[in-house]
Amino acid sequence: MAKKLYIETVGCQMNVLDSELVVASLRKQGYELTDNTTDADTILFNTCSVRQHAEDKIYSALGRLKNAKQTHPHKVIGVLGCMAQKDQRLIFERAPYVDLIVGPGQLHQVPDLIAGIEAGGGPQMEVSLGRKEGSRQQIERSHESFDPLRDAAMRPTPYQAYVRIMIGCDKFCTYCIVPSVRGPEQSRPPSEILIEAQKLASEGCKEIILLGQTVNSYRYKEGDRTTRMSDLLVSLSEIDGLERIKFVTNYPKDMTDDLLTAVRDLPKCAKYLHVPAQSGSNSVLERMKRGYSIEDYREMMERIRSIVPDAAVTSDFIVGFCGETEDDFQLTCKLVHEQRFKNSFIFKYSERPGTRGADLFPDDVPEEVKKRRNNELLAMQNVISEVDNQPFIGRQVEVLIEGPSKASERQGTADSEQLQLTGRTMCDRIVVFDGNRRQIGQTLPIAIYDANAHTLFGAVVTQHVGPELFSLGA
Ligand code: 5AD
Ligand code: SF4
């Protein structure tokens, strides 16, 4: 009988992709997926360390498995990813029944490590070198990327796929754990990326989402030739079958004109840019060591608006960072108010041991103040998102249809022929409408009749429409 694998993934798109690759490697060993831990022979958590909350969730999930391990001692329990790299043996101490700890750079070893445990080899741990535990080259090598294996069945839709173009980060923002758990910034060779994208396109994938912690810092040198992010976009645009290319997450300082021009000129390139500002106050940005001032960020936004006027821009903000005063927070509100981001992801600062922020500055903004600032900023952003979605009402947008909507999944209608579907515009706006299963994977014109802050509601346009009617360029 096939072995059963339960895998739970938290965190960013990198983790979603990593889990896809781990599943692919275990399927090759004959594993099948299960959606409950009771049936599973192997239980894996692919973890995140960006905020304390993400770690707490995993430790409580592990806590719930203590009894399962007592009654079924042969179940293999593993912790993968960023928390594995950060906490290492501490995980064995806090949850002694864990069998496996694997950092993001060793995920390709998971099948062998599980085989070792099953052969009686006891608990296994494989992690990368820390940022001070060797030469740059040794550390880079210890963060090996693991990308050629793909399993289309693991993707939420066969029409979209993540493609990693970089790993790691060298920016060392003071609040952020990523550079220590994901290692040095390394760009993948363009030839590898192109082969992967071509393969995905030949399997029917229509949209690829390029991933990197600072994706627009992509740069690959071969002899005297340097491939920049804009060059990569040009090459990827030439792949037949691919309709859309997106990329996340951008670093404000690396938003160069050649990249913006490529986004404007390449029809397959989504007019959507996620460029986190993190704060609107210079003194906070300085303590965060973001490497830019708010004037620099505004200048970048002006360049985006002048080169790609129809681009949707989204941002991330951290509220309650060390020493953030009410005036600092008001400066962040001012930025959000004036820039009218399509959307903002807002986080309460969470101190991460091992970061320079934790060493240098006290986490001195009280939790209730963080909460209030979070709510205020979110409320302001929601009003902006809702107001800015209203002009879509009465217009048509082109939507790449991804699959059943969340509502149809909740209502159990996701398997029916007629169902509510969801997809996105070229500007990454979510559109929900009633449709038919066979429309999944198609790009169709949808007429919008309602909108809230996060969703446009529409209906499929059945008559033929010429491209000139797609007036909003969404
Ligand atoms: N606390 C809160 N938010 C954080 N982020 C990164 N580190 C922290 C932290 N220590 C946020 C940033 C980043 C997003 C992915 O997570 O806003 O852009
Ligand atoms: Fe973290 Fe800053 Fe790197 Fe983004 S750029 S991953 S916030 S260190």
JSON list of N, CA, C and O in Angstrom, two decimals, residues 3 6 70 78 88 90 95 165 187 200 217 271 276 386:
[
{"chain": "A", "resi": 3, "resn": "LYS", "atom": "N", "xyz": [2.45, 4.73, 0.80]},
{"chain": "A", "resi": 3, "resn": "LYS", "atom": "CA", "xyz": [2.65, 5.47, 2.05]},
{"chain": "A", "resi": 3, "resn": "LYS", "atom": "C", "xyz": [1.93, 6.79, 1.94]},
{"chain": "A", "resi": 3, "resn": "LYS", "atom": "O", "xyz": [1.80, 7.36, 0.86]},
{"chain": "A", "resi": 6, "resn": "TYR", "atom": "N", "xyz": [1.28, 13.72, 4.94]},
{"chain": "A", "resi": 6, "resn": "TYR", "atom": "CA", "xyz": [0.53, 14.94, 5.27]},
{"chain": "A", "resi": 6, "resn": "TYR", "atom": "C", "xyz": [1.54, 16.07, 5.32]},
{"chain": "A", "resi": 6, "resn": "TYR", "atom": "O", "xyz": [2.57, 15.96, 5.98]},
{"chain": "A", "resi": 70, "resn": "GLN", "atom": "N", "xyz": [2.83, 8.63, 20.43]},
{"chain": "A", "resi": 70, "resn": "GLN", "atom": "CA", "xyz": [2.86, 7.57, 21.44]},
{"chain": "A", "resi": 70, "resn": "GLN", "atom": "C", "xyz": [2.11, 6.33, 20.96]},
{"chain": "A", "resi": 70, "resn": "GLN", "atom": "O", "xyz": [2.55, 5.20, 21.13]},
{"chain": "A", "resi": 78, "resn": "GLY", "atom": "N", "xyz": [8.26, 15.59, 10.83]},
{"chain": "A", "resi": 78, "resn": "GLY", "atom": "CA", "xyz": [9.38, 16.42, 10.39]},
{"chain": "A", "resi": 78, "resn": "GLY", "atom": "C", "xyz": [9.05, 17.90, 10.38]},
{"chain": "A", "resi": 78, "resn": "GLY", "atom": "O", "xyz": [7.92, 18.31, 10.13]},
{"chain": "A", "resi": 88, "resn": "GLN", "atom": "N", "xyz": [16.87, 24.74, 14.87]},
{"chain": "A", "resi": 88, "resn": "GLN", "atom": "CA", "xyz": [17.70, 23.53, 14.81]},
{"chain": "A", "resi": 88, "resn": "GLN", "atom": "C", "xyz": [17.37, 22.57, 15.96]},
{"chain": "A", "resi": 88, "resn": "GLN", "atom": "O", "xyz": [16.23, 22.18, 16.12]},
{"chain": "A", "resi": 90, "resn": "LEU", "atom": "N", "xyz": [16.91, 22.87, 19.03]},
{"chain": "A", "resi": 90, "resn": "LEU", "atom": "CA", "xyz": [15.92, 23.34, 19.98]},
{"chain": "A", "resi": 90, "resn": "LEU", "atom": "C", "xyz": [14.55, 22.68, 19.73]},
{"chain": "A", "resi": 90, "resn": "LEU", "atom": "O", "xyz": [13.78, 22.44, 20.66]},
{"chain": "A", "resi": 95, "resn": "ALA", "atom": "N", "xyz": [10.14, 19.39, 21.35]},
{"chain": "A", "resi": 95, "resn": "ALA", "atom": "CA", "xyz": [9.22, 18.32, 20.92]},
{"chain": "A", "resi": 95, "resn": "ALA", "atom": "C", "xyz": [10.07, 17.09, 20.62]},
{"chain": "A", "resi": 95, "resn": "ALA", "atom": "O", "xyz": [10.45, 16.84, 19.48]},
{"chain": "A", "resi": 165, "resn": "ILE", "atom": "N", "xyz": [13.75, 32.55, -9.01]},
{"chain": "A", "resi": 165, "resn": "ILE", "atom": "CA", "xyz": [14.87, 33.06, -9.80]},
{"chain": "A", "resi": 165, "resn": "ILE", "atom": "C", "xyz": [16.05, 33.44, -8.91]},
{"chain": "A", "resi": 165, "resn": "ILE", "atom": "O", "xyz": [17.16, 33.60, -9.40]},
{"chain": "A", "resi": 187, "resn": "SER", "atom": "N", "xyz": [21.51, 34.48, -7.47]},
{"chain": "A", "resi": 187, "resn": "SER", "atom": "CA", "xyz": [20.61, 34.42, -8.62]},
{"chain": "A", "resi": 187, "resn": "SER", "atom": "C", "xyz": [20.84, 33.11, -9.37]},
{"chain": "A", "resi": 187, "resn": "SER", "atom": "O", "xyz": [21.98, 32.66, -9.49]},
{"chain": "A", "resi": 200, "resn": "LEU", "atom": "N", "xyz": [7.17, 24.29, -18.04]},
{"chain": "A", "resi": 200, "resn": "LEU", "atom": "CA", "xyz": [5.87, 24.60, -17.45]},
{"chain": "A", "resi": 200, "resn": "LEU", "atom": "C", "xyz": [4.88, 24.99, -18.56]},
{"chain": "A", "resi": 200, "resn": "LEU", "atom": "O", "xyz": [3.74, 24.54, -18.58]},
{"chain": "A", "resi": 217, "resn": "SER", "atom": "N", "xyz": [16.41, 42.55, -7.67]},
{"chain": "A", "resi": 217, "resn": "SER", "atom": "CA", "xyz": [17.87, 42.65, -7.55]},
{"chain": "A", "resi": 217, "resn": "SER", "atom": "C", "xyz": [18.53, 41.56, -8.41]},
{"chain": "A", "resi": 217, "resn": "SER", "atom": "O", "xyz": [19.76, 41.43, -8.41]},
{"chain": "A", "resi": 271, "resn": "LYS", "atom": "N", "xyz": [1.04, 44.23, -15.08]},
{"chain": "A", "resi": 271, "resn": "LYS", "atom": "CA", "xyz": [1.28, 45.63, -14.67]},
{"chain": "A", "resi": 271, "resn": "LYS", "atom": "C", "xyz": [0.97, 45.70, -13.17]},
{"chain": "A", "resi": 271, "resn": "LYS", "atom": "O", "xyz": [0.00, 46.33, -12.72]},
{"chain": "A", "resi": 276, "resn": "PRO", "atom": "N", "xyz": [7.44, 46.80, -1.12]},
{"chain": "A", "resi": 276, "resn": "PRO", "atom": "CA", "xyz": [7.21, 47.18, 0.28]},
{"chain": "A", "resi": 276, "resn": "PRO", "atom": "C", "xyz": [7.96, 48.45, 0.69]},
{"chain": "A", "resi": 276, "resn": "PRO", "atom": "O", "xyz": [9.16, 48.56, 0.46]},
{"chain": "A", "resi": 386, "resn": "GLU", "atom": "N", "xyz": [-11.25, 50.10, -1.65]},
{"chain": "A", "resi": 386, "resn": "GLU", "atom": "CA", "xyz": [-12.65, 50.03, -2.07]},
{"chain": "A", "resi": 386, "resn": "GLU", "atom": "C", "xyz": [-12.98, 51.17, -3.03]},
{"chain": "A", "resi": 386, "resn": "GLU", "atom": "O", "xyz": [-13.57, 50.94, -4.09]}
]
